[in-house]
PDB file of C-alpha atoms and ligand atoms in Angstrom:
ATOM      1  CA  MET A 939       9.564  73.026  19.369  1.00 36.00           C
ATOM      2  CA  ASP A 940       7.925  71.180  16.278  1.00 38.00           C
ATOM      3  CA  THR A 941       9.281  68.102  14.159  1.00 42.00           C
ATOM      4  CA  PRO A 942       8.648  69.131  10.625  1.00 46.00           C
ATOM      5  CA  SER A 943       6.251  66.449   9.169  1.00 55.00           C
ATOM      6  CA  THR A 944       5.536  65.583   5.845  1.00 82.00           C
ATOM      7  CA  PHE A 945       2.110  64.669   7.371  1.00 89.00           C
ATOM      8  CA  SER A 946      -0.915  66.788   7.880  1.00 93.00           C
ATOM      9  CA  PRO A 947      -1.734  67.791  11.643  1.00 94.00           C
ATOM     10  CA  GLU A 948      -4.817  65.563  10.602  1.00 95.00           C
ATOM     11  CA  GLU A 949      -2.960  62.738   9.413  1.00 95.00           C
ATOM     12  CA  THR A 950      -0.539  62.773  12.139  1.00 96.00           C
ATOM     13  CA  ALA A 951      -2.560  62.728  15.418  1.00 96.00           C
ATOM     14  CA  GLY A 952      -4.655  59.833  13.602  1.00 97.00           C
ATOM     15  CA  PHE A 953      -0.903  58.160  13.656  1.00 98.00           C
ATOM     16  CA  LYS A 954      -0.356  58.596  16.928  1.00 98.00           C
ATOM     17  CA  ARG A 955      -3.725  57.217  18.203  1.00 98.00           C
ATOM     18  CA  ALA A 956      -3.169  54.541  16.163  1.00 98.00           C
ATOM     19  CA  ALA A 957       0.056  53.669  17.553  1.00 98.00           C
ATOM     20  CA  ALA A 958      -1.136  54.331  21.287  1.00 98.00           C
ATOM     21  CA  ALA A 959      -3.929  51.914  20.734  1.00 98.00           C
ATOM     22  CA  HIS A 960      -1.553  49.421  19.394  1.00 98.00           C
ATOM     23  CA  ALA A 961       0.615  49.655  22.306  1.00 98.00           C
ATOM     24  CA  ALA A 962      -2.411  50.422  24.990  1.00 98.00           C
ATOM     25  CA  ALA A 963      -3.415  46.570  23.775  1.00 98.00           C
ATOM     26  CA  MET A 964      -0.048  45.272  25.046  1.00 98.00           C
ATOM     27  CA  VAL A 965      -1.124  46.139  28.794  1.00 98.00           C
ATOM     28  CA  GLU A 966      -2.470  43.014  30.445  1.00 98.00           C
ATOM     29  CA  PRO A 967      -3.941  42.351  33.962  1.00 98.00           C
ATOM     30  CA  GLY A 968      -1.913  43.115  37.054  1.00 97.00           C
ATOM     31  CA  MET A 969       0.715  44.761  35.394  1.00 98.00           C
ATOM     32  CA  ALA A 970       2.883  47.840  36.834  1.00 98.00           C
ATOM     33  CA  VAL A 971       2.744  49.811  33.583  1.00 98.00           C
ATOM     34  CA  GLY A 972       4.752  53.508  33.231  1.00 98.00           C
ATOM     35  CA  MET A 973       3.162  55.852  31.625  1.00 98.00           C
ATOM     36  CA  GLY A 974       5.662  58.891  29.825  1.00 97.00           C
ATOM     37  CA  HIS A 975       4.706  62.333  28.494  1.00 93.00           C
ATOM     38  CA  GLY A 976       3.426  63.937  25.511  1.00 95.00           C
ATOM     39  CA  SER A 977       0.248  63.670  23.147  1.00 96.00           C
ATOM     40  CA  THR A 978       1.031  60.127  21.669  1.00 98.00           C
ATOM     41  CA  ALA A 979       1.313  58.463  25.099  1.00 98.00           C
ATOM     42  CA  VAL A 980      -1.233  60.377  26.679  1.00 98.00           C
ATOM     43  CA  ALA A 981      -3.535  59.055  23.483  1.00 98.00           C
ATOM     44  CA  ALA A 982      -3.498  55.652  25.341  1.00 98.00           C
ATOM     45  CA  VAL A 983      -5.374  56.657  28.319  1.00 98.00           C
ATOM     46  CA  PRO A 984      -8.109  56.759  27.097  1.00 98.00           C
ATOM     47  CA  VAL A 985      -8.131  53.192  25.280  1.00 98.00           C
ATOM     48  CA  LEU A 986      -6.400  51.788  28.525  1.00 98.00           C
ATOM     49  CA  ALA A 987      -9.408  53.384  30.169  1.00 98.00           C
ATOM     50  CA  GLU A 988     -12.011  51.619  28.144  1.00 98.00           C
ATOM     51  CA  ARG A 989     -10.206  48.956  28.538  1.00 98.00           C
ATOM     52  CA  ALA A 990     -10.124  48.679  32.279  1.00 98.00           C
ATOM     53  CA  ALA A 991     -14.042  49.792  32.221  1.00 98.00           C
ATOM     54  CA  ARG A 992     -14.461  46.555  30.104  1.00 98.00           C
ATOM     55  CA  GLY A 993     -13.018  44.693  33.600  1.00 98.00           C
ATOM     56  CA  GLU A 994      -9.686  43.547  30.824  1.00 98.00           C
ATOM     57  CA  LEU A 995      -7.393  44.746  33.131  1.00 98.00           C
ATOM     58  CA  PRO A 996      -7.665  43.893  36.885  1.00 98.00           C
ATOM     59  CA  GLY A 997      -4.566  44.897  39.718  1.00 97.00           C
ATOM     60  CA  THR A 998      -2.943  47.130  36.449  1.00 98.00           C
ATOM     61  CA  TYR A 999      -2.174  50.595  38.253  1.00 97.00           C
ATOM     62  CA  PHE A1000       0.120  53.017  36.214  1.00 98.00           C
ATOM     63  CA  VAL A1001       3.201  55.181  37.232  1.00 98.00           C
ATOM     64  CA  PRO A1002       3.621  58.254  35.658  1.00 97.00           C
ATOM     65  CA  ALA A1003       6.641  59.904  34.314  1.00 95.00           C
ATOM     66  CA  ALA A1004       4.847  63.641  34.815  1.00 92.00           C
ATOM     67  CA  HIS A1005       2.516  65.826  36.468  1.00 92.00           C
ATOM     68  CA  PHE A1006       0.560  66.082  33.312  1.00 93.00           C
ATOM     69  CA  MET A1007       0.187  62.122  32.322  1.00 97.00           C
ATOM     70  CA  ALA A1008      -0.704  61.863  36.227  1.00 97.00           C
ATOM     71  CA  GLU A1009      -3.415  64.340  35.837  1.00 97.00           C
ATOM     72  CA  ALA A1010      -4.963  62.085  32.649  1.00 98.00           C
ATOM     73  CA  LEU A1011      -4.759  59.033  34.148  1.00 98.00           C
ATOM     74  CA  ARG A1012      -6.447  60.246  37.063  1.00 98.00           C
ATOM     75  CA  ARG A1013      -9.302  61.995  35.134  1.00 98.00           C
ATOM     76  CA  ALA A1014      -9.600  58.586  33.325  1.00 98.00           C
ATOM     77  CA  GLY A1015     -10.196  56.716  36.630  1.00 98.00           C
ATOM     78  CA  LEU A1016      -7.032  55.117  36.285  1.00 98.00           C
ATOM     79  CA  PRO A1017      -5.043  54.030  39.481  1.00 98.00           C
ATOM     80  CA  VAL A1018      -1.930  55.634  39.719  1.00 98.00           C
ATOM     81  CA  ALA A1019       1.010  55.015  42.067  1.00 97.00           C
ATOM     82  CA  GLY A1020       4.625  55.763  42.281  1.00 95.00           C
ATOM     83  CA  LEU A1021       7.978  54.060  41.309  1.00 94.00           C
ATOM     84  CA  ASP A1022       8.593  53.553  45.196  1.00 93.00           C
ATOM     85  CA  ASP A1023       5.634  51.299  44.783  1.00 90.00           C
ATOM     86  CA  ALA A1024       6.541  49.858  41.817  1.00 88.00           C
ATOM     87  CA  PRO A1025      10.601  49.658  41.631  1.00 86.00           C
ATOM     88  CA  VAL A1026      10.346  47.259  38.537  1.00 94.00           C
ATOM     89  CA  LEU A1027       8.068  48.055  35.885  1.00 98.00           C
ATOM     90  CA  ASP A1028       6.403  45.509  33.483  1.00 98.00           C
ATOM     91  CA  ILE A1029       6.261  47.838  30.699  1.00 98.00           C
ATOM     92  CA  THR A1030       6.556  52.036  29.737  1.00 98.00           C
ATOM     93  CA  ILE A1031       4.699  53.219  27.167  1.00 98.00           C
ATOM     94  CA  ASP A1032       6.312  56.414  26.044  1.00 98.00           C
ATOM     95  CA  GLY A1033       7.051  58.876  22.955  1.00 97.00           C
ATOM     96  CA  ALA A1034       9.548  60.237  21.259  1.00 97.00           C
ATOM     97  CA  ASP A1035      10.605  63.204  19.051  1.00 97.00           C
ATOM     98  CA  GLU A1036      13.262  61.884  16.890  1.00 98.00           C
ATOM     99  CA  ILE A1037      13.790  58.012  16.025  1.00 98.00           C
ATOM    100  CA  ASP A1038      16.754  56.512  14.110  1.00 97.00           C
ATOM    101  CA  PRO A1039      17.035  53.240  12.244  1.00 96.00           C
ATOM    102  CA  ALA A1040      18.536  51.569  15.071  1.00 96.00           C
ATOM    103  CA  GLY A1041      15.413  52.666  17.438  1.00 97.00           C
ATOM    104  CA  ASN A1042      17.511  55.217  19.473  1.00 98.00           C
ATOM    105  CA  CYS A1043      15.687  58.177  20.291  1.00 98.00           C
ATOM    106  CA  ILE A1044      15.792  61.769  21.102  1.00 98.00           C
ATOM    107  CA  LYS A1045      13.220  62.522  23.609  1.00 97.00           C
ATOM    108  CA  GLY A1046      12.473  65.641  26.149  1.00 93.00           C
ATOM    109  CA  GLY A1047      10.725  68.436  23.671  1.00 89.00           C
ATOM    110  CA  GLY A1048       8.060  67.991  26.618  1.00 85.00           C
ATOM    111  CA  GLY A1049      10.754  69.177  29.236  1.00 86.00           C
ATOM    112  CA  ALA A1050      10.229  65.588  31.351  1.00 88.00           C
ATOM    113  CA  LEU A1051      13.553  63.632  30.079  1.00 92.00           C
ATOM    114  CA  LEU A1052      14.801  62.548  33.548  1.00 92.00           C
ATOM    115  CA  TYR A1053      11.966  61.029  34.962  1.00 94.00           C
ATOM    116  CA  GLU A1054      10.968  59.414  31.772  1.00 95.00           C
ATOM    117  CA  LYS A1055      14.130  58.101  31.316  1.00 96.00           C
ATOM    118  CA  ILE A1056      13.752  56.957  34.784  1.00 96.00           C
ATOM    119  CA  VAL A1057      10.761  54.908  34.079  1.00 97.00           C
ATOM    120  CA  GLY A1058      11.945  53.647  31.245  1.00 97.00           C
ATOM    121  CA  GLN A1059      14.897  51.986  32.229  1.00 97.00           C
ATOM    122  CA  ALA A1060      12.726  50.586  35.459  1.00 97.00           C
ATOM    123  CA  ALA A1061      10.645  48.646  32.951  1.00 98.00           C
ATOM    124  CA  GLN A1062      11.572  45.409  31.233  1.00 98.00           C
ATOM    125  CA  ARG A1063       9.977  46.732  28.082  1.00 98.00           C
ATOM    126  CA  LEU A1064      10.106  50.519  27.145  1.00 98.00           C
ATOM    127  CA  VAL A1065       7.706  50.497  24.265  1.00 98.00           C
ATOM    128  CA  ILE A1066       8.276  53.735  22.185  1.00 98.00           C
ATOM    129  CA  VAL A1067       4.654  55.017  20.557  1.00 98.00           C
ATOM    130  CA  ALA A1068       5.231  57.277  17.471  1.00 98.00           C
ATOM    131  CA  ASP A1069       3.805  58.721  14.010  1.00 97.00           C
ATOM    132  CA  ALA A1070       5.554  58.467  11.373  1.00 96.00           C
ATOM    133  CA  GLY A1071       6.910  61.673  10.680  1.00 95.00           C
ATOM    134  CA  LYS A1072       9.741  60.838  13.853  1.00 96.00           C
ATOM    135  CA  LEU A1073      11.596  58.828  11.503  1.00 96.00           C
ATOM    136  CA  SER A1074      14.981  59.996  10.737  1.00 96.00           C
ATOM    137  CA  PRO A1075      18.033  58.798   9.016  1.00 97.00           C
ATOM    138  CA  ARG A1076      20.180  60.271  11.986  1.00 98.00           C
ATOM    139  CA  LEU A1077      19.101  61.765  15.524  1.00 98.00           C
ATOM    140  CA  CYS A1078      19.325  65.592  15.570  1.00 98.00           C
ATOM    141  CA  SER A1079      18.844  65.682  11.925  1.00 97.00           C
ATOM    142  CA  ARG A1080      15.368  66.976  12.702  1.00 94.00           C
ATOM    143  CA  HIS A1081      15.027  67.819  16.381  1.00 96.00           C
ATOM    144  CA  ALA A1082      17.485  69.883  18.645  1.00 97.00           C
ATOM    145  CA  LEU A1083      18.529  67.492  21.899  1.00 98.00           C
ATOM    146  CA  PRO A1084      17.520  68.660  25.096  1.00 97.00           C
ATOM    147  CA  VAL A1085      19.933  68.539  27.985  1.00 97.00           C
ATOM    148  CA  GLU A1086      18.937  69.198  31.505  1.00 96.00           C
ATOM    149  CA  ILE A1087      21.179  71.165  33.596  1.00 97.00           C
ATOM    150  CA  THR A1088      21.975  72.148  37.449  1.00 97.00           C
ATOM    151  CA  PRO A1089      21.286  75.539  37.347  1.00 96.00           C
ATOM    152  CA  PHE A1090      24.628  76.284  39.706  1.00 97.00           C
ATOM    153  CA  ALA A1091      26.380  74.470  36.737  1.00 97.00           C
ATOM    154  CA  LEU A1092      24.443  76.633  34.050  1.00 96.00           C
ATOM    155  CA  ALA A1093      27.742  78.705  32.484  1.00 97.00           C
ATOM    156  CA  SER A1094      30.251  76.067  33.046  1.00 97.00           C
ATOM    157  CA  GLU A1095      27.873  73.300  30.924  1.00 98.00           C
ATOM    158  CA  LEU A1096      26.873  75.850  28.411  1.00 98.00           C
ATOM    159  CA  ARG A1097      30.530  76.017  27.483  1.00 98.00           C
ATOM    160  CA  PHE A1098      31.123  72.870  27.177  1.00 98.00           C
ATOM    161  CA  LEU A1099      28.186  72.273  25.092  1.00 98.00           C
ATOM    162  CA  ARG A1100      29.224  74.720  22.686  1.00 98.00           C
ATOM    163  CA  ARG A1101      32.370  73.320  22.927  1.00 98.00           C
ATOM    164  CA  ILE A1102      31.205  69.953  21.626  1.00 97.00           C
ATOM    165  CA  GLY A1103      29.150  71.230  18.994  1.00 97.00           C
ATOM    166  CA  GLY A1104      25.818  71.716  20.750  1.00 98.00           C
ATOM    167  CA  ASN A1105      25.023  74.947  19.605  1.00 97.00           C
ATOM    168  CA  PRO A1106      22.629  75.178  22.771  1.00 98.00           C
ATOM    169  CA  SER A1107      19.514  77.568  23.407  1.00 96.00           C
ATOM    170  CA  LEU A1108      18.136  77.720  26.702  1.00 96.00           C
ATOM    171  CA  ARG A1109      14.227  76.722  26.495  1.00 96.00           C
ATOM    172  CA  GLN A1110      12.461  79.880  27.869  1.00 94.00           C
ATOM    173  CA  ARG A1111       8.702  80.159  29.026  1.00 91.00           C
ATOM    174  CA  PRO A1112       6.601  82.518  27.324  1.00 91.00           C
ATOM    175  CA  ASP A1113       7.554  85.657  29.680  1.00 93.00           C
ATOM    176  CA  GLY A1114      10.998  85.027  28.786  1.00 90.00           C
ATOM    177  CA  ASP A1115      12.251  83.551  31.710  1.00 89.00           C
ATOM    178  CA  PRO A1116      14.047  80.117  31.639  1.00 89.00           C
ATOM    179  CA  MET A1117      11.891  77.112  31.486  1.00 93.00           C
ATOM    180  CA  ARG A1118      12.048  74.844  35.096  1.00 93.00           C
ATOM    181  CA  THR A1119      11.780  71.413  34.888  1.00 91.00           C
ATOM    182  CA  GLU A1120       9.960  69.747  37.797  1.00 83.00           C
ATOM    183  CA  ARG A1121      12.956  69.778  39.877  1.00 88.00           C
ATOM    184  CA  GLY A1122      13.922  73.308  39.214  1.00 93.00           C
ATOM    185  CA  ASN A1123      16.667  72.104  36.439  1.00 96.00           C
ATOM    186  CA  VAL A1124      17.079  74.400  32.974  1.00 96.00           C
ATOM    187  CA  ILE A1125      17.055  72.982  29.825  1.00 97.00           C
ATOM    188  CA  ALA A1126      19.519  73.699  26.508  1.00 97.00           C
ATOM    189  CA  ASP A1127      18.039  72.659  23.472  1.00 97.00           C
ATOM    190  CA  CYS A1128      21.374  71.365  21.485  1.00 98.00           C
ATOM    191  CA  ALA A1129      21.229  71.975  17.793  1.00 98.00           C
ATOM    192  CA  PHE A1130      24.090  69.471  16.927  1.00 98.00           C
ATOM    193  CA  ALA A1131      25.072  68.512  13.543  1.00 98.00           C
ATOM    194  CA  PRO A1132      23.210  65.036  12.525  1.00 98.00           C
ATOM    195  CA  LEU A1133      24.850  62.649  15.271  1.00 98.00           C
ATOM    196  CA  PRO A1134      27.213  60.044  13.730  1.00 96.00           C
ATOM    197  CA  ASP A1135      27.761  58.440  17.354  1.00 97.00           C
ATOM    198  CA  PRO A1136      24.776  59.137  19.625  1.00 98.00           C
ATOM    199  CA  ALA A1137      26.112  56.385  22.039  1.00 98.00           C
ATOM    200  CA  ALA A1138      29.470  58.401  22.089  1.00 98.00           C
ATOM    201  CA  LEU A1139      27.317  61.614  22.881  1.00 98.00           C
ATOM    202  CA  ALA A1140      25.295  60.079  25.354  1.00 98.00           C
ATOM    203  CA  THR A1141      28.606  58.342  26.868  1.00 98.00           C
ATOM    204  CA  SER A1142      30.327  62.136  27.159  1.00 97.00           C
ATOM    205  CA  LEU A1143      26.922  63.846  28.570  1.00 98.00           C
ATOM    206  CA  ASP A1144      26.534  61.231  31.320  1.00 97.00           C
ATOM    207  CA  ALA A1145      30.148  62.350  32.365  1.00 97.00           C
ATOM    208  CA  ARG A1146      28.844  65.629  33.276  1.00 98.00           C
ATOM    209  CA  ALA A1147      28.257  66.341  36.721  1.00 97.00           C
ATOM    210  CA  GLY A1148      26.478  69.525  36.013  1.00 97.00           C
ATOM    211  CA  VAL A1149      24.301  67.669  33.097  1.00 97.00           C
ATOM    212  CA  ALA A1150      21.607  65.941  35.147  1.00 96.00           C
ATOM    213  CA  GLY A1151      19.857  64.531  32.427  1.00 96.00           C
ATOM    214  CA  HIS A1152      19.878  64.246  28.479  1.00 97.00           C
ATOM    215  CA  GLY A1153      17.325  63.205  25.924  1.00 97.00           C
ATOM    216  CA  LEU A1154      19.447  60.884  24.184  1.00 98.00           C
ATOM    217  CA  PHE A1155      17.698  57.203  24.634  1.00 98.00           C
ATOM    218  CA  VAL A1156      20.483  54.696  23.287  1.00 98.00           C
ATOM    219  CA  GLY A1157      19.316  51.003  23.021  1.00 96.00           C
ATOM    220  CA  LEU A1158      16.721  51.695  26.084  1.00 97.00           C
ATOM    221  CA  ALA A1159      13.559  50.705  23.556  1.00 97.00           C
ATOM    222  CA  SER A1160      12.790  47.407  23.656  1.00 97.00           C
ATOM    223  CA  CYS A1161       9.689  48.170  20.923  1.00 97.00           C
ATOM    224  CA  ILE A1162       9.209  51.209  18.801  1.00 98.00           C
ATOM    225  CA  VAL A1163       5.641  51.006  17.883  1.00 98.00           C
ATOM    226  CA  VAL A1164       5.212  54.010  14.517  1.00 98.00           C
ATOM    227  CA  ALA A1165       2.087  54.524  13.045  1.00 98.00           C
ATOM    228  CA  GLY A1166       2.009  55.860   9.746  1.00 96.00           C
ATOM    229  CA  PRO A1167      -0.277  55.995   6.267  1.00 95.00           C
ATOM    230  CA  ASP A1168       0.495  51.996   5.464  1.00 94.00           C
ATOM    231  CA  GLY A1169      -0.878  51.141   8.864  1.00 97.00           C
ATOM    232  CA  VAL A1170       1.276  50.067  12.334  1.00 98.00           C
ATOM    233  CA  ARG A1171       4.220  48.685  12.689  1.00 96.00           C
ATOM    234  CA  GLU A1172       6.433  47.262  15.576  1.00 96.00           C
ATOM    235  CA  LEU A1173      10.045  48.028  14.922  1.00 90.00           C
ATOM    236  CA  GLU A1174      11.854  45.362  17.388  1.00 73.00           C
TER     237      GLU A1174
HETATM  238  C1  LIG B2263       7.516  62.867  25.128  1.00 67.76           C
HETATM  239  O1  LIG B2263       6.696  63.469  24.307  1.00 67.76           O
HETATM  240  C2  LIG B2263       9.027  63.529  24.867  1.00 67.76           C
HETATM  241  O2  LIG B2263      10.037  63.081  25.122  1.00 67.76           O
HETATM  242  C3  LIG B2263       8.869  63.841  23.868  1.00 67.76           C
HETATM  243  O3  LIG B2263       9.468  65.113  23.761  1.00 67.76           O
HETATM  244  C4  LIG B2263       7.080  64.028  23.427  1.00 67.76           C
HETATM  245  C5  LIG B2263       6.570  63.283  22.334  1.00 67.76           C
HETATM  246  O4  LIG B2263       5.699  63.951  22.085  1.00 67.76           O
HETATM  247  P1  LIG B2263       4.552  63.809  21.175  1.00 67.76           P
HETATM  248  O5  LIG B2263       4.241  62.444  21.767  1.00 67.76           O
HETATM  249  O6  LIG B2263       3.360  65.215  21.436  1.00 67.76           O
HETATM  250  O7  LIG B2263       4.655  64.107  20.148  1.00 67.76           O
HETATM  251  O8  LIG B2263       7.087  61.737  25.269  1.00 67.76           O
END
C-alpha cells in the first residue's frame, strides 16, 4: 500500500535516509533502543552500526518490533534483546504511514502494528521518522487504517467496522490467502473518510475484544522527525 506523494521515489528515499540518520544521532551510550519496522526505521540501522563501530555506543542494545528489523540489526552486528530484558526502553525509533498536524499517526502498513505499539509505549521517547510525503491534514486522507483482528472474531469485527464507516478489506498475500501477522491474526485495511477525531475512533477500537490492535497512534509520539526538500525538522 503506497502513500501517494508529490516526491519522486529517489527524493523520498533520500528524505527517509536523512530522517533516519537524524534519529540515529539521538541514541546514546548504554541506551535500550526500540526499533520499529519499515524502510525509514531500517535506514537508521547502518548509521547506528557505523556509530557503534566508531565506539560511540558502548552498552547500547536494540529491541526490534518485527522479525525483519531483528534480521537487519543482527546483520549489522548490533546487539539484539527482547522486551523482557528491557521493559523500559530509553527511546524507540519507528516509521509511520500518515501523520497529522497534531503528531498523531497511522502505522501498520507493514503489518507489525501491535508490536510497534508495544515498543512505542514501552519507550520514554517515541521518535517517528518519516519523509515529508507522509504529512497529511487529517488521518485517513491518504492511507487506510490497519486493524488487526483475532480470526475467531473476524465476521463480527468486520461487521462492526462496516457499521462505523471503516469499509474494511482483508489484507491478502500474493497467493490470495489472508495475510497473517506474526501472531496469526489477520489485518483489515479500513478506508475511513478523513478522521475528524482520531482519539474517539481509537477508543472505540480499543473497546472491541476481537480487535487485537490498530494502527492509530494517538498522542504517542514524543517527536516526529520529518525530512523534505527544506531539510530535516523535528516536530515536538
Ligand atoms: C512501519 O513501517 C509501519 O508502521 C509503517 O506502516 C511503515 C512505514 O514504512 P516506510 O518507512 O517504509 O515508509 O513503521
